[in-house]
PDB file of C-alpha atoms in Angstrom:
ATOM      1  CA  MET A  11      27.657  19.754  -0.730  1.00 49.00           C
ATOM      2  CA  ARG A  12      25.459  22.684   0.206  1.00 49.00           C
ATOM      3  CA  ASP A  13      22.623  21.293  -1.948  1.00 45.00           C
ATOM      4  CA  ILE A  14      22.808  17.988  -0.080  1.00 47.00           C
ATOM      5  CA  GLU A  15      22.620  19.781   3.271  1.00 50.00           C
ATOM      6  CA  ILE A  16      19.590  21.771   2.105  1.00 45.00           C
ATOM      7  CA  SER A  17      17.905  18.575   0.917  1.00 42.00           C
ATOM      8  CA  LYS A  18      18.508  16.936   4.285  1.00 48.00           C
ATOM      9  CA  ARG A  19      17.001  19.915   6.101  1.00 49.00           C
ATOM     10  CA  MET A  20      13.958  19.832   3.824  1.00 46.00           C
ATOM     11  CA  VAL A  21      13.485  16.112   4.488  1.00 45.00           C
ATOM     12  CA  ALA A  22      13.686  16.785   8.217  1.00 53.00           C
ATOM     13  CA  LYS A  23      10.763  19.208   7.856  1.00 53.00           C
ATOM     14  CA  THR A  24       8.444  16.698   6.175  1.00 68.00           C
ATOM     15  CA  PRO A  25       5.438  15.269   8.082  1.00 72.00           C
ATOM     16  CA  GLU A  26       6.840  11.777   7.523  1.00 75.00           C
ATOM     17  CA  GLN A  27      10.150  12.586   9.195  1.00 79.00           C
ATOM     18  CA  TRP A  28       8.354  14.344  12.025  1.00 80.00           C
ATOM     19  CA  PHE A  29       6.227  11.226  12.565  1.00 83.00           C
ATOM     20  CA  LEU A  30       9.310   8.958  12.589  1.00 84.00           C
ATOM     21  CA  ARG A  31      11.077  11.172  15.127  1.00 85.00           C
ATOM     22  CA  ILE A  32       8.046  11.127  17.450  1.00 88.00           C
ATOM     23  CA  MET A  33       7.830   7.312  17.240  1.00 87.00           C
ATOM     24  CA  GLN A  34      11.538   6.850  17.946  1.00 89.00           C
ATOM     25  CA  GLU A  35      12.110   9.542  20.572  1.00 89.00           C
ATOM     26  CA  GLY A  36       8.694   9.657  22.181  1.00 88.00           C
ATOM     27  CA  TYR A  37       7.813   5.939  22.176  1.00 88.00           C
ATOM     28  CA  ASN A  38      11.284   4.338  21.889  1.00 90.00           C
ATOM     29  CA  PHE A  39      10.367   2.446  18.686  1.00 89.00           C
ATOM     30  CA  SER A  40      13.219   1.227  16.507  1.00 91.00           C
ATOM     31  CA  PRO A  41      13.759   2.963  13.145  1.00 87.00           C
ATOM     32  CA  LYS A  42      12.492  -0.111  11.292  1.00 85.00           C
ATOM     33  CA  MET A  43       9.388  -0.396  13.472  1.00 88.00           C
ATOM     34  CA  SER A  44       8.730   3.329  13.062  1.00 85.00           C
ATOM     35  CA  GLU A  45       8.932   3.076   9.273  1.00 83.00           C
ATOM     36  CA  SER A  46       6.564   0.098   9.236  1.00 82.00           C
ATOM     37  CA  LEU A  47       4.105   1.974  11.423  1.00 85.00           C
ATOM     38  CA  LEU A  48       4.349   5.013   9.131  1.00 81.00           C
ATOM     39  CA  ALA A  49       3.542   2.878   6.084  1.00 78.00           C
ATOM     40  CA  GLU A  50       0.500   1.343   7.788  1.00 77.00           C
ATOM     41  CA  THR A  51      -0.688   4.743   8.988  1.00 77.00           C
ATOM     42  CA  GLU A  52      -0.418   6.255   5.505  1.00 67.00           C
ATOM     43  CA  LEU A  53      -2.347   3.341   4.027  1.00 67.00           C
ATOM     44  CA  CYS A  54      -5.051   3.712   6.664  1.00 69.00           C
ATOM     45  CA  PHE A  55      -5.568   7.445   6.243  1.00 66.00           C
ATOM     46  CA  GLN A  56      -4.626   7.948   2.582  1.00 58.00           C
ATOM     47  CA  GLY A  57      -5.613   4.592   1.090  1.00 58.00           C
ATOM     48  CA  ASN A  58      -4.042   2.914  -1.927  1.00 56.00           C
ATOM     49  CA  LYS A  59      -6.064   4.664  -4.631  1.00 58.00           C
ATOM     50  CA  LYS A  60      -4.871   7.908  -6.176  1.00 66.00           C
ATOM     51  CA  THR A  61      -7.433  10.669  -6.358  1.00 75.00           C
ATOM     52  CA  LYS A  62      -7.901  13.203  -9.128  1.00 78.00           C
ATOM     53  CA  ILE A  63      -9.486  16.634  -8.908  1.00 81.00           C
ATOM     54  CA  GLY A  64     -13.182  16.177  -8.188  1.00 88.00           C
ATOM     55  CA  GLN A  65     -12.745  12.714  -6.672  1.00 90.00           C
ATOM     56  CA  GLN A  66     -13.034  11.595  -3.067  1.00 92.00           C
ATOM     57  CA  LYS A  67     -12.168   8.421  -1.187  1.00 91.00           C
ATOM     58  CA  VAL A  68     -14.901   6.941   0.970  1.00 92.00           C
ATOM     59  CA  ILE A  69     -15.282   3.785   3.004  1.00 92.00           C
ATOM     60  CA  LEU A  70     -18.380   1.746   2.161  1.00 92.00           C
ATOM     61  CA  VAL A  71     -19.710  -1.630   3.203  1.00 90.00           C
ATOM     62  CA  LYS A  72     -18.658  -4.473   0.903  1.00 88.00           C
ATOM     63  CA  ARG A  73     -21.422  -5.510  -1.445  1.00 81.00           C
ATOM     64  CA  LYS A  74     -21.428  -9.131  -0.266  1.00 77.00           C
ATOM     65  CA  GLU A  75     -22.268  -8.185   3.334  1.00 77.00           C
ATOM     66  CA  LYS A  76     -25.731  -9.148   4.582  1.00 73.00           C
ATOM     67  CA  HIS A  77     -27.971  -7.125   6.856  1.00 68.00           C
ATOM     68  CA  GLY A  78     -28.331  -7.847  10.558  1.00 68.00           C
ATOM     69  CA  ARG A  79     -24.764  -7.319  11.791  1.00 72.00           C
ATOM     70  CA  PRO A  80     -23.605  -4.092  13.470  1.00 76.00           C
ATOM     71  CA  ILE A  81     -22.082  -1.755  10.911  1.00 75.00           C
ATOM     72  CA  LYS A  82     -18.746  -1.704  12.762  1.00 76.00           C
ATOM     73  CA  GLU A  83     -18.420  -5.493  12.340  1.00 79.00           C
ATOM     74  CA  VAL A  84     -19.054  -5.815   8.601  1.00 83.00           C
ATOM     75  CA  GLU A  85     -16.275  -5.760   6.015  1.00 87.00           C
ATOM     76  CA  LYS A  86     -15.576  -2.431   4.370  1.00 88.00           C
ATOM     77  CA  GLU A  87     -14.099  -1.387   1.033  1.00 88.00           C
ATOM     78  CA  GLU A  88     -12.237   1.766   0.048  1.00 90.00           C
ATOM     79  CA  ILE A  89     -14.119   3.372  -2.846  1.00 91.00           C
ATOM     80  CA  LEU A  90     -12.972   6.175  -5.132  1.00 91.00           C
ATOM     81  CA  TRP A  91     -15.959   8.374  -5.958  1.00 94.00           C
ATOM     82  CA  THR A  92     -16.126  10.979  -8.715  1.00 92.00           C
ATOM     83  CA  ILE A  93     -18.113  13.745  -7.049  1.00 94.00           C
ATOM     84  CA  ASN A  94     -17.453  16.289  -9.771  1.00 91.00           C
ATOM     85  CA  ALA A  95     -16.588  15.144 -13.311  1.00 86.00           C
ATOM     86  CA  GLY A  96     -15.473  18.622 -14.353  1.00 84.00           C
ATOM     87  CA  LEU A  97     -16.402  19.716 -17.850  1.00 74.00           C
ATOM     88  CA  GLU A  98     -18.834  16.835 -18.329  1.00 79.00           C
ATOM     89  CA  ASP A  99     -20.835  17.905 -15.276  1.00 85.00           C
ATOM     90  CA  GLU A 100     -20.666  21.585 -16.190  1.00 84.00           C
ATOM     91  CA  GLN A 101     -22.118  20.901 -19.629  1.00 80.00           C
ATOM     92  CA  TYR A 102     -24.840  18.726 -18.123  1.00 84.00           C
ATOM     93  CA  LEU A 103     -25.684  21.454 -15.610  1.00 86.00           C
ATOM     94  CA  CYS A 104     -26.039  24.071 -18.346  1.00 85.00           C
ATOM     95  CA  GLU A 105     -28.288  21.826 -20.409  1.00 84.00           C
ATOM     96  CA  TYR A 106     -30.503  20.161 -17.793  1.00 86.00           C
ATOM     97  CA  GLY A 107     -30.205  22.081 -14.528  1.00 89.00           C
ATOM     98  CA  LYS A 108     -29.111  21.561 -10.937  1.00 93.00           C
ATOM     99  CA  THR A 109     -31.590  18.850  -9.922  1.00 95.00           C
ATOM    100  CA  GLU A 110     -30.909  16.600 -12.900  1.00 92.00           C
ATOM    101  CA  LEU A 111     -27.157  17.033 -12.431  1.00 92.00           C
ATOM    102  CA  ARG A 112     -27.491  15.798  -8.856  1.00 95.00           C
ATOM    103  CA  GLN A 113     -29.474  12.793 -10.066  1.00 93.00           C
ATOM    104  CA  LYS A 114     -26.819  12.089 -12.678  1.00 91.00           C
ATOM    105  CA  ARG A 115     -24.172  12.189  -9.945  1.00 94.00           C
ATOM    106  CA  ILE A 116     -26.187   9.821  -7.757  1.00 94.00           C
ATOM    107  CA  GLN A 117     -26.285   7.272 -10.569  1.00 90.00           C
ATOM    108  CA  ARG A 118     -22.565   7.673 -11.217  1.00 90.00           C
ATOM    109  CA  LEU A 119     -21.638   7.249  -7.555  1.00 93.00           C
ATOM    110  CA  LEU A 120     -23.764   4.118  -7.182  1.00 91.00           C
ATOM    111  CA  GLN A 121     -22.246   2.631 -10.323  1.00 85.00           C
ATOM    112  CA  GLU A 122     -18.701   3.398  -9.156  1.00 87.00           C
ATOM    113  CA  ALA A 123     -19.455   1.810  -5.786  1.00 89.00           C
ATOM    114  CA  THR A 124     -20.688  -1.481  -7.264  1.00 85.00           C
ATOM    115  CA  GLU A 125     -17.828  -1.599  -9.773  1.00 81.00           C
ATOM    116  CA  GLN A 126     -15.394  -1.379  -6.846  1.00 86.00           C
ATOM    117  CA  ASN A 127     -17.208  -4.059  -4.807  1.00 85.00           C
ATOM    118  CA  GLY A 128     -18.935  -1.612  -2.480  1.00 90.00           C
ATOM    119  CA  ILE A 129     -22.538  -0.742  -1.725  1.00 90.00           C
ATOM    120  CA  ALA A 130     -23.751   2.703  -0.683  1.00 92.00           C
ATOM    121  CA  THR A 131     -26.703   3.916   1.349  1.00 90.00           C
ATOM    122  CA  GLN A 132     -28.807   6.992   0.763  1.00 92.00           C
ATOM    123  CA  GLU A 133     -27.083   8.500   3.794  1.00 93.00           C
ATOM    124  CA  ASP A 134     -23.669   7.985   2.135  1.00 94.00           C
ATOM    125  CA  LEU A 135     -24.889   9.855  -0.934  1.00 96.00           C
ATOM    126  CA  ALA A 136     -26.416  12.687   1.081  1.00 95.00           C
ATOM    127  CA  ARG A 137     -23.154  13.210   2.953  1.00 95.00           C
ATOM    128  CA  VAL A 138     -20.870  13.541  -0.092  1.00 96.00           C
ATOM    129  CA  LEU A 139     -23.383  15.578  -2.123  1.00 97.00           C
ATOM    130  CA  HIS A 140     -24.078  17.909   0.826  1.00 96.00           C
ATOM    131  CA  VAL A 141     -27.854  17.544   0.733  1.00 96.00           C
ATOM    132  CA  SER A 142     -30.425  16.063   3.090  1.00 95.00           C
ATOM    133  CA  VAL A 143     -31.453  12.413   3.032  1.00 94.00           C
ATOM    134  CA  ARG A 144     -34.957  13.650   2.246  1.00 95.00           C
ATOM    135  CA  THR A 145     -33.639  15.230  -0.958  1.00 96.00           C
ATOM    136  CA  ILE A 146     -31.916  11.973  -1.926  1.00 95.00           C
ATOM    137  CA  LYS A 147     -35.125  10.014  -1.274  1.00 94.00           C
ATOM    138  CA  ARG A 148     -37.037  12.414  -3.498  1.00 96.00           C
ATOM    139  CA  ASP A 149     -34.466  11.992  -6.274  1.00 95.00           C
ATOM    140  CA  PHE A 150     -34.670   8.209  -5.919  1.00 93.00           C
ATOM    141  CA  SER A 151     -38.439   8.306  -6.279  1.00 92.00           C
ATOM    142  CA  VAL A 152     -38.225  10.352  -9.485  1.00 91.00           C
ATOM    143  CA  MET A 153     -35.524   8.168 -11.028  1.00 88.00           C
ATOM    144  CA  ARG A 154     -37.154   4.859 -10.166  1.00 85.00           C
ATOM    145  CA  GLN A 155     -40.437   6.047 -11.644  1.00 85.00           C
ATOM    146  CA  ALA A 156     -38.448   6.674 -14.823  1.00 80.00           C
ATOM    147  CA  GLY A 157     -37.268   3.055 -14.753  1.00 75.00           C
ATOM    148  CA  ILE A 158     -33.714   3.774 -13.623  1.00 78.00           C
ATOM    149  CA  GLU A 159     -32.122   1.012 -11.553  1.00 76.00           C
ATOM    150  CA  LEU A 160     -30.468   2.252  -8.350  1.00 85.00           C
ATOM    151  CA  VAL A 161     -28.381  -0.273  -6.430  1.00 83.00           C
ATOM    152  CA  THR A 162     -28.134   0.625  -2.741  1.00 87.00           C
ATOM    153  CA  ARG A 163     -27.674  -1.277   0.486  1.00 82.00           C
ATOM    154  CA  GLY A 164     -31.101  -2.573   1.443  1.00 65.00           C
ATOM    155  CA  TYR A 165     -32.325  -2.628  -2.142  1.00 64.00           C
ATOM    156  CA  ASP A 166     -29.490  -4.656  -3.663  1.00 53.00           C
ATOM    157  CA  GLU A 167     -30.825  -8.108  -2.811  1.00 47.00           C
ATOM    158  CA  GLY A 168     -34.275  -7.400  -4.164  1.00 43.00           C
ATOM    159  CA  ILE A 169     -33.134  -6.583  -7.692  1.00 41.00           C
ATOM    160  CA  GLY A 170     -30.722  -9.467  -8.072  1.00 41.00           C
ATOM    161  CA  ARG A 171     -26.968  -9.218  -8.275  1.00 42.00           C
ATOM    162  CA  GLY A 172     -26.879 -10.359 -11.879  1.00 38.00           C
ATOM    163  CA  GLN A 173     -28.395  -7.114 -13.131  1.00 49.00           C
ATOM    164  CA  THR A 174     -26.186  -4.150 -13.956  1.00 62.00           C
ATOM    165  CA  HIS A 175     -26.475  -0.696 -15.436  1.00 73.00           C
ATOM    166  CA  LYS A 176     -24.367  -1.910 -18.343  1.00 79.00           C
ATOM    167  CA  SER A 177     -26.899  -4.550 -19.351  1.00 82.00           C
ATOM    168  CA  GLU A 178     -29.757  -2.070 -19.048  1.00 82.00           C
ATOM    169  CA  ILE A 179     -27.900   0.401 -21.269  1.00 86.00           C
ATOM    170  CA  ILE A 180     -27.332  -2.311 -23.898  1.00 90.00           C
ATOM    171  CA  ARG A 181     -31.032  -3.222 -23.894  1.00 87.00           C
ATOM    172  CA  ARG A 182     -32.082   0.404 -24.280  1.00 88.00           C
ATOM    173  CA  TRP A 183     -29.577   0.909 -27.068  1.00 89.00           C
ATOM    174  CA  MET A 184     -30.964  -2.098 -28.939  1.00 88.00           C
ATOM    175  CA  SER A 185     -34.479  -0.733 -28.493  1.00 87.00           C
ATOM    176  CA  GLY A 186     -33.479   2.409 -30.365  1.00 86.00           C
ATOM    177  CA  GLU A 187     -32.434   4.978 -27.730  1.00 87.00           C
ATOM    178  CA  SER A 188     -29.785   7.408 -28.952  1.00 86.00           C
ATOM    179  CA  TYR A 189     -26.564   8.192 -27.085  1.00 82.00           C
ATOM    180  CA  ASP A 190     -27.985  11.545 -25.963  1.00 82.00           C
ATOM    181  CA  GLN A 191     -31.107   9.854 -24.589  1.00 84.00           C
ATOM    182  CA  LEU A 192     -29.017   7.240 -22.776  1.00 85.00           C
ATOM    183  CA  VAL A 193     -26.771   9.900 -21.246  1.00 80.00           C
ATOM    184  CA  ARG A 194     -29.762  11.698 -19.788  1.00 76.00           C
ATOM    185  CA  SER A 195     -31.726   8.630 -18.670  1.00 74.00           C
ATOM    186  CA  THR A 196     -28.822   6.687 -17.121  1.00 74.00           C
ATOM    187  CA  GLY A 197     -26.441   9.375 -15.865  1.00 67.00           C
ATOM    188  CA  HIS A 198     -23.479   7.741 -17.625  1.00 72.00           C
ATOM    189  CA  SER A 199     -21.176   9.744 -19.861  1.00 72.00           C
ATOM    190  CA  SER A 200     -21.308   9.333 -23.620  1.00 75.00           C
ATOM    191  CA  SER A 201     -17.805   7.830 -23.628  1.00 74.00           C
ATOM    192  CA  SER A 202     -18.798   5.246 -20.992  1.00 77.00           C
ATOM    193  CA  ILE A 203     -21.922   4.264 -22.917  1.00 84.00           C
ATOM    194  CA  GLN A 204     -19.894   3.909 -26.095  1.00 83.00           C
ATOM    195  CA  ARG A 205     -17.413   1.696 -24.239  1.00 83.00           C
ATOM    196  CA  TYR A 206     -20.192  -0.582 -22.896  1.00 86.00           C
ATOM    197  CA  ILE A 207     -21.677  -0.988 -26.375  1.00 89.00           C
ATOM    198  CA  GLN A 208     -18.283  -1.705 -27.921  1.00 88.00           C
ATOM    199  CA  LYS A 209     -17.611  -4.386 -25.296  1.00 90.00           C
ATOM    200  CA  PHE A 210     -21.025  -5.942 -25.911  1.00 92.00           C
ATOM    201  CA  MET A 211     -20.392  -6.094 -29.646  1.00 90.00           C
ATOM    202  CA  GLN A 212     -16.934  -7.496 -28.961  1.00 91.00           C
ATOM    203  CA  VAL A 213     -18.503 -10.292 -26.892  1.00 92.00           C
ATOM    204  CA  VAL A 214     -20.947 -11.009 -29.733  1.00 91.00           C
ATOM    205  CA  GLU A 215     -18.145 -11.120 -32.302  1.00 90.00           C
ATOM    206  CA  ILE A 216     -15.892 -13.395 -30.232  1.00 92.00           C
ATOM    207  CA  SER A 217     -18.770 -15.746 -29.384  1.00 91.00           C
ATOM    208  CA  LYS A 218     -19.628 -16.086 -33.085  1.00 88.00           C
ATOM    209  CA  GLN A 219     -16.085 -17.319 -33.604  1.00 89.00           C
ATOM    210  CA  GLY A 220     -16.800 -20.249 -31.290  1.00 90.00           C
ATOM    211  CA  PHE A 221     -15.068 -19.187 -28.072  1.00 91.00           C
ATOM    212  CA  GLU A 222     -16.408 -20.171 -24.638  1.00 91.00           C
ATOM    213  CA  ALA A 223     -17.386 -17.645 -21.962  1.00 88.00           C
ATOM    214  CA  ASP A 224     -14.092 -17.821 -20.028  1.00 88.00           C
ATOM    215  CA  ASP A 225     -12.084 -17.229 -23.194  1.00 90.00           C
ATOM    216  CA  ILE A 226     -14.403 -14.399 -24.227  1.00 90.00           C
ATOM    217  CA  GLY A 227     -13.817 -12.670 -20.890  1.00 86.00           C
ATOM    218  CA  ARG A 228     -10.068 -13.032 -21.246  1.00 87.00           C
ATOM    219  CA  LEU A 229     -10.006 -11.757 -24.832  1.00 87.00           C
ATOM    220  CA  ALA A 230     -12.435  -8.898 -24.191  1.00 84.00           C
ATOM    221  CA  GLN A 231     -10.803  -8.124 -20.824  1.00 81.00           C
ATOM    222  CA  ILE A 232     -14.048  -8.113 -18.847  1.00 79.00           C
ATOM    223  CA  GLY A 233     -15.379 -10.214 -15.974  1.00 76.00           C
ATOM    224  CA  ARG A 234     -17.178 -13.523 -16.454  1.00 78.00           C
ATOM    225  CA  GLY A 235     -20.358 -12.083 -14.917  1.00 77.00           C
ATOM    226  CA  ILE A 236     -20.610  -9.348 -17.544  1.00 82.00           C
ATOM    227  CA  VAL A 237     -19.846 -11.867 -20.305  1.00 87.00           C
ATOM    228  CA  ASP A 238     -22.724 -14.078 -19.142  1.00 87.00           C
ATOM    229  CA  GLN A 239     -25.105 -11.113 -19.049  1.00 86.00           C
ATOM    230  CA  TYR A 240     -24.113  -9.955 -22.530  1.00 90.00           C
ATOM    231  CA  LEU A 241     -24.443 -13.459 -23.955  1.00 92.00           C
ATOM    232  CA  LEU A 242     -27.886 -13.790 -22.386  1.00 91.00           C
ATOM    233  CA  ILE A 243     -28.954 -10.491 -23.954  1.00 91.00           C
ATOM    234  CA  TYR A 244     -27.654 -11.686 -27.315  1.00 91.00           C
ATOM    235  CA  GLU A 245     -29.415 -15.048 -27.059  1.00 92.00           C
ATOM    236  CA  LYS A 246     -32.719 -13.303 -26.341  1.00 90.00           C
ATOM    237  CA  ALA A 247     -32.127 -10.855 -29.188  1.00 88.00           C
ATOM    238  CA  LYS A 248     -31.594 -13.704 -31.657  1.00 88.00           C
ATOM    239  CA  LYS A 249     -35.165 -14.848 -31.040  1.00 89.00           C
ATOM    240  CA  GLU A 250     -36.407 -11.641 -32.654  1.00 89.00           C
ATOM    241  CA  PRO A 251     -35.438 -11.594 -36.369  1.00 88.00           C
ATOM    242  CA  ALA A 252     -35.485  -7.799 -36.654  1.00 87.00           C
ATOM    243  CA  THR A 253     -33.255  -7.324 -33.593  1.00 86.00           C
ATOM    244  CA  GLU A 254     -30.881 -10.073 -34.690  1.00 86.00           C
ATOM    245  CA  LYS A 255     -30.552  -8.473 -38.130  1.00 88.00           C
ATOM    246  CA  TRP A 256     -29.907  -5.081 -36.544  1.00 86.00           C
ATOM    247  CA  ILE A 257     -27.140  -6.505 -34.323  1.00 88.00           C
ATOM    248  CA  GLU A 258     -25.615  -8.272 -37.312  1.00 87.00           C
ATOM    249  CA  ASN A 259     -25.517  -5.000 -39.244  1.00 86.00           C
ATOM    250  CA  GLN A 260     -23.858  -3.285 -36.275  1.00 84.00           C
ATOM    251  CA  ARG A 261     -21.322  -6.104 -36.042  1.00 84.00           C
ATOM    252  CA  LYS A 262     -20.385  -5.756 -39.720  1.00 83.00           C
ATOM    253  CA  ARG A 263     -20.206  -1.985 -39.415  1.00 82.00           C
ATOM    254  CA  ILE A 264     -17.838  -2.163 -36.433  1.00 78.00           C
ATOM    255  CA  PHE A 265     -15.626  -5.141 -37.269  1.00 78.00           C
ATOM    256  CA  TYR A 266     -15.770  -5.366 -41.052  1.00 74.00           C
ATOM    257  CA  PRO A 267     -16.016  -1.781 -42.347  1.00 62.00           C
ATOM    258  CA  VAL A 268     -13.789  -2.416 -45.393  1.00 50.00           C
ATOM    259  CA  GLN A 269     -15.888  -5.324 -46.665  1.00 48.00           C
ATOM    260  CA  ARG A 270     -19.053  -3.301 -46.108  1.00 46.00           C
ATOM    261  CA  LYS A 271     -17.755  -0.372 -48.163  1.00 46.00           C
ATOM    262  CA  ARG A 272     -16.826  -2.708 -50.999  1.00 48.00           C
ATOM    263  CA  ALA A 273     -20.272  -4.294 -50.896  1.00 47.00           C
ATOM    264  CA  LEU A 274     -21.914  -0.877 -51.002  1.00 42.00           C
ATOM    265  CA  LYS A 275     -19.915   0.048 -54.082  1.00 48.00           C
ATOM    266  CA  LYS A 276     -21.085  -3.130 -55.791  1.00 48.00           C
ATOM    267  CA  GLY A 277     -24.675  -2.465 -54.783  1.00 47.00           C
ATOM    268  CA  VAL A 278     -24.922  -5.595 -52.625  1.00 42.00           C
ATOM    269  CA  LEU A 279     -26.193  -3.846 -49.468  1.00 41.00           C
TER     270      LEU A 279
END
């Protein structure tokens, strides 16, 4: 009995209970109305995405929104940004330095924004990274000169919505860049790059079995847009015999390792 009383007192001390009491006693709202208002308030201020250490929720303009309308009138999207990726960022800092770590974070934040249907500005980046807009502009200049695609509001329409970092990573991988080179040049983690490549090869494998794009997306658990991009990359690659042969070898290595080992023992490959 005493434990129950203690629990009730603890509940009464929570911010939620304090809010409900204010709504009911101060504004004469019914208990049900107060609870509904509490739920809406929590959603507004806390959002519906759970944050981890190093992450931050931000509100960005939806990617589909055009220019010309006042910012307060355009649709917004709640975005979960990874400001600090922990050990991954610490290792990158030790190896490449402070400036390159910031540039890596810029690329990661922009990618996370587009993946969550948002679009960031250079001002958004400057605010969460605690640097000046001038610093962000300087980083952008360096990265774009290196051929890195940076999708921001104001630049999004010019590069075409069909292009993604994932497709660019696949192209660079097929051209011979190693994982370490891709990590440094794109700002994506090694595990993310490996996942993109595995999905690309999965699309290739499923398409060779005769499935259509919609079925490929369902089986590979990726969006139709990414499927179309990967298939386009594959179709272009097939026009170059050396690249097609390389992809075929990768496909056999990934999906048919047992058969490949047997062939090696027999001296076939």
